[in-house]
Coordinates of C-alpha atoms in Angstrom, one line a residue:
X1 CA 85.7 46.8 161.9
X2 CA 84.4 50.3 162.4
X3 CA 85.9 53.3 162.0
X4 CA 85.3 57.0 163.8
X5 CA 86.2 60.4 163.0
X6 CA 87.0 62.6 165.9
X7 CA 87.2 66.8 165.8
X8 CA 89.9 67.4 168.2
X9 CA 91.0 70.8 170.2
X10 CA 94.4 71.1 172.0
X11 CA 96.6 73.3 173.4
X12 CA 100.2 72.4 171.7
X13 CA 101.9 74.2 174.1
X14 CA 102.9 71.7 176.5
X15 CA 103.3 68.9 173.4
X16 CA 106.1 67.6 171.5
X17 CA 103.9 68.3 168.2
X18 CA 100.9 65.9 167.1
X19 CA 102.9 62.6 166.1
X20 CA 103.5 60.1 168.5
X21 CA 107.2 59.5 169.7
X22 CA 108.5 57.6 172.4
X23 CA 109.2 59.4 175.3
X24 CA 107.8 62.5 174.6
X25 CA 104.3 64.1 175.2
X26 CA 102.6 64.6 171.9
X27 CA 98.8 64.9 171.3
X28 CA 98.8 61.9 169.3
X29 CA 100.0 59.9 172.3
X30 CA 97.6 61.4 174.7
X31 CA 95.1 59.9 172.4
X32 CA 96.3 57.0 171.8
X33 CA 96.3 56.4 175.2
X34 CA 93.1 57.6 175.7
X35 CA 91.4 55.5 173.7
X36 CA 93.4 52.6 174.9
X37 CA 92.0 53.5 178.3
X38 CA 88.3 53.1 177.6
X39 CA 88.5 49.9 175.1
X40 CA 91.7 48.2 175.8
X41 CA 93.0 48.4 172.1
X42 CA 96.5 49.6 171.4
X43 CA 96.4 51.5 167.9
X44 CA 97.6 54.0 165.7
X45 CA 95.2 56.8 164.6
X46 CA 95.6 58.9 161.4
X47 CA 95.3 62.8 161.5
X48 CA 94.6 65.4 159.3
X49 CA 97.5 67.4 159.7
X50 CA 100.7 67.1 162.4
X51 CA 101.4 70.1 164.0
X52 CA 104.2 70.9 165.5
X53 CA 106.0 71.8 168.8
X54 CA 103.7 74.5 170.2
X55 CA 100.9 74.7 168.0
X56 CA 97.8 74.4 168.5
X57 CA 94.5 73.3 167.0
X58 CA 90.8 74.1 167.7
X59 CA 89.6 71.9 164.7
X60 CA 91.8 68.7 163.8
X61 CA 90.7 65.5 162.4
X62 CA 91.7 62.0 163.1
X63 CA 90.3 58.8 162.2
X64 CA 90.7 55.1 163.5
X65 CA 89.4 51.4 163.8
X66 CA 88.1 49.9 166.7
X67 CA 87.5 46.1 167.4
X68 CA 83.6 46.6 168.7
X69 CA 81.1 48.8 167.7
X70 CA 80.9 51.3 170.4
X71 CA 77.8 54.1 170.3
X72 CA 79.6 57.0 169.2
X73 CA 79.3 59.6 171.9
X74 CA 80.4 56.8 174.3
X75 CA 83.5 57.4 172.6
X76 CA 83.4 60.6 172.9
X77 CA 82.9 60.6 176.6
X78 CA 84.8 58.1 177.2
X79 CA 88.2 59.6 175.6
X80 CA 87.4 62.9 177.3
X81 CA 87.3 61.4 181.0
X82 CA 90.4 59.9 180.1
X83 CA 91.9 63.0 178.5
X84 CA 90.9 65.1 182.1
X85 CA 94.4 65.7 182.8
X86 CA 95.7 66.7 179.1
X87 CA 95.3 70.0 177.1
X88 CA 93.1 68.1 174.6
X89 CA 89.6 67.4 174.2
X90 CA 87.5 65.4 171.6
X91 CA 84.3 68.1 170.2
X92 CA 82.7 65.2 168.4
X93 CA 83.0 61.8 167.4
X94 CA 80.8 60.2 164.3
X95 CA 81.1 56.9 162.3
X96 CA 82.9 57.1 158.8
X97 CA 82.7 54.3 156.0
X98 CA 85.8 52.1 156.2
X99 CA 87.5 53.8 153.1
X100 CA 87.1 57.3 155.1
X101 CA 90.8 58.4 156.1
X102 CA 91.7 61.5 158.3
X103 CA 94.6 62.4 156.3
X104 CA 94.2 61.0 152.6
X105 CA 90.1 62.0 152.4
X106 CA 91.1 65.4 153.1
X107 CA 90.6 68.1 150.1
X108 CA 91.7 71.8 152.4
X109 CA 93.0 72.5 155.2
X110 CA 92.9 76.4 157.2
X111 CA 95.4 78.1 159.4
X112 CA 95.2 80.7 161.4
X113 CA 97.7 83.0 163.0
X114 CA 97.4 85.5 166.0
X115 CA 99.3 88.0 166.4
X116 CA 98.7 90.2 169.7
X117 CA 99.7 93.6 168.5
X118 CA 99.4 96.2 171.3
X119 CA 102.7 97.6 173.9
X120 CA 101.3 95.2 176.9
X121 CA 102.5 91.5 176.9
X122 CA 99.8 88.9 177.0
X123 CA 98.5 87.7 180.3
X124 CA 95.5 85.5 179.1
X125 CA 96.8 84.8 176.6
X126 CA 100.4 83.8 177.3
X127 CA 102.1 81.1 174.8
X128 CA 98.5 81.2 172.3
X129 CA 99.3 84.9 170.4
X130 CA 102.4 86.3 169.4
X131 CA 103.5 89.2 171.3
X132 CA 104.3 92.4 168.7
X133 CA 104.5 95.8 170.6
X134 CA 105.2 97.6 167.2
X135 CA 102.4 98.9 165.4
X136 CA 101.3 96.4 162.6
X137 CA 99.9 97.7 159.2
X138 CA 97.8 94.9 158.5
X139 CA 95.9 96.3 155.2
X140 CA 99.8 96.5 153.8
X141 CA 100.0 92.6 154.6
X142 CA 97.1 91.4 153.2
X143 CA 98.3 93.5 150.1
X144 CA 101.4 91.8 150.1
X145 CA 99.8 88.2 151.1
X146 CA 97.9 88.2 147.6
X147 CA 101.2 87.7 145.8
X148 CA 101.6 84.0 147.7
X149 CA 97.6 83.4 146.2
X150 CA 97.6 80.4 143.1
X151 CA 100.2 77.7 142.6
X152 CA 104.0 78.6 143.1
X153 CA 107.0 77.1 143.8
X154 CA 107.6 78.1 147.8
X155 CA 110.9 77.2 148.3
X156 CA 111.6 80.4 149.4
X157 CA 108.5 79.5 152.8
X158 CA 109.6 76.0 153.1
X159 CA 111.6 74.6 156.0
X160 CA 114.9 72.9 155.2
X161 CA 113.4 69.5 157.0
X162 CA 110.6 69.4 154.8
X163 CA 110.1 65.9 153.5
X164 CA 107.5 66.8 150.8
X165 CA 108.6 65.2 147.7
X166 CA 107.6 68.8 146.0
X167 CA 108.0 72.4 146.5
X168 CA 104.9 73.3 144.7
X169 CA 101.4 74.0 146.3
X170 CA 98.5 75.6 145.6
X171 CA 97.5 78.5 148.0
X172 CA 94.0 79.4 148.2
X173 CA 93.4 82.0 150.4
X174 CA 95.8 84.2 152.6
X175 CA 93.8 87.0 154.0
X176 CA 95.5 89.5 156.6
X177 CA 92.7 91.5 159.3
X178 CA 92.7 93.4 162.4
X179 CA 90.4 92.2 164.9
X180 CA 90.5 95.0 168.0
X181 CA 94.4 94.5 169.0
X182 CA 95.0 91.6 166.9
X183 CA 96.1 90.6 164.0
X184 CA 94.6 87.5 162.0
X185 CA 96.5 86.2 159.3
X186 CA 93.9 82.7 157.4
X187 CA 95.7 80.1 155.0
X188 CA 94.0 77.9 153.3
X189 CA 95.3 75.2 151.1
X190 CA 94.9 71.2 150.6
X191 CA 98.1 71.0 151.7
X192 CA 100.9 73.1 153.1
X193 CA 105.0 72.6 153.2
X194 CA 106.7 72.2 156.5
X195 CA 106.3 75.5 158.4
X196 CA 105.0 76.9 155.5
X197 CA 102.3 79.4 157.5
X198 CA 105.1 80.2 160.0
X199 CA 107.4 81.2 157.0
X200 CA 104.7 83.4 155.3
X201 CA 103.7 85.0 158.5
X202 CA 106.9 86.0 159.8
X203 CA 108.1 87.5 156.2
X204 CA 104.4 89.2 156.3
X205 CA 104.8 90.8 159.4
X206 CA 108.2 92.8 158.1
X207 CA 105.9 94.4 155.6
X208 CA 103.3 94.9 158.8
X209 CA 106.6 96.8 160.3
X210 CA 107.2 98.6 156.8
X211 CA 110.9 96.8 156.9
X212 CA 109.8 95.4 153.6
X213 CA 107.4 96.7 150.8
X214 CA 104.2 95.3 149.6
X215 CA 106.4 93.9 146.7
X216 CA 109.1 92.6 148.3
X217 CA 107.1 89.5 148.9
X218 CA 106.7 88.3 145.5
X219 CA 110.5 89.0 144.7
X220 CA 110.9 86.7 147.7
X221 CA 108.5 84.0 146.4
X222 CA 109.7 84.2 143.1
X223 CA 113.5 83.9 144.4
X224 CA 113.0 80.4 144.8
X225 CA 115.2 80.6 148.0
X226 CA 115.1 80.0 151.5
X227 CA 117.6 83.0 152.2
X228 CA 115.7 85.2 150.8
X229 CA 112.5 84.2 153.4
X230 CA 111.7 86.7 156.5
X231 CA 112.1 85.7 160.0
X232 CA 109.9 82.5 160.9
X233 CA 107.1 83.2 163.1
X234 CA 107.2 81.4 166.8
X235 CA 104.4 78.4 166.5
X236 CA 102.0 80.2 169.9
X237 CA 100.2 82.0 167.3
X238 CA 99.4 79.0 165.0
X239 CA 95.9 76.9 164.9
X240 CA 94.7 74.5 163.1
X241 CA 91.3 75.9 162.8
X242 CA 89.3 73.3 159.7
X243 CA 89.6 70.4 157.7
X244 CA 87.5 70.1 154.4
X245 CA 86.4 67.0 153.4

């Protein structure tokens, strides 16, 4: 039975999240319905990472079996002409071994966060930035971001609904720029807590605002308590930009 793995770009904005549920729109659904279309095969497909409500994703992952052995970028084409009315599009399609899995082969995974920093609200870019007019001091983030670097307990940036069995992870890189009028904030990790990103951003963007100091972030981190977490970021600014395998 051969498997594919697809690179997948969405818009999450009009999406109930990635995973499939009934009677909602999710990108997992679209397709699943998609690929239903083209080969008549009703399946579940794994992913790398399931986003959530309003997030979006310009490099996600997902692997599945079909029945026949179809060329690969007939796949590709063919999920994209049945994906002409969604906000999602397949990038590329290639053939995996049978032991290959979206999810479980997966060794990183990156984030990145817009913020649109400037007095004007976004007109292009309405529901994919979010919308700061204060100034932002983005070297002071990425100052502060350093503290979440290495293994921790993060408790204190995990959502209350997180089903992870543990609240330690290993952060690799959290790096804070300014990019003309916006503000980048990259995460990269093998794995991340339940709106992990959106916890660290939001708490980084009081130190952007000089509410909090530079240090304030590793008291946070080191309180071991969701209390004692900043705001939570809205998901428009999040992407799910790579997937290392």
């Amino acid at each position: 039975m051969p498997r594919y793995r697809l690179t997948v770009e969405y818009d999450g904005s009009g999406y109930n999240g990635f995973q499939a549920q009934p009677g909602q729109p999710t990108v997992q659904g679209a397709l699943e319905a998609a690929i239903k279309a083209f080969s008549g095969q009703t399946l579940r497909l794994a992913a790398a990472g399931r986003t959530d409500t309003g997030v979006h994703a310009t490099g996600q992952v997902v692997s599945f079996d079909l029945d026949k052995a179809w060329p690969e970028h007939t796949v590709m084409n063919a999920m994209n002409a049945h994906l002409i009315e969604e906000e999602v599009s397949v990038l590329d399609c290639v053939g995996v071994d049978d032991d290959w899995h979206a999810r479980f082969s997966a060794t990183g995974r990156r984030y990145l966060y817009r913020i649109l920093n400037r007095p004007g609200r976004p007109a292009l870019d309405l529901g994919r930035v979010w919308h700061m007019k204060k100034p932002l001091d983005a070297e002071a983030m990425h100052a502060a971001a350093q503290a979440l670097v290495g293994l921790h307990d993060f408790t204190t940036f995990r959502d209350v609904n997180c089903q992870s069995k543990s609240p330690e992870k290993t952060l690799d890189v959290a790096r804070v720029t300014r990019a003309g009028e916006e503000v980048h904030l990259v995460f990269e990790a093998r794995s991340f807590l339940h709106r992990q990103v959106r916890s660290m951003t939001g708490t980084l963007a009081e130190v952007g605002l000089g509410r909090w100091a530079v240090e304030d972030v590793a008291k946070a981190l080191e309180a071991r308590d969701r209390n004692a977490c900043g705001p939570v970021a809205p998901s428009e600014g999040l992407y799910l930009t790579g997937v290392v395998y």
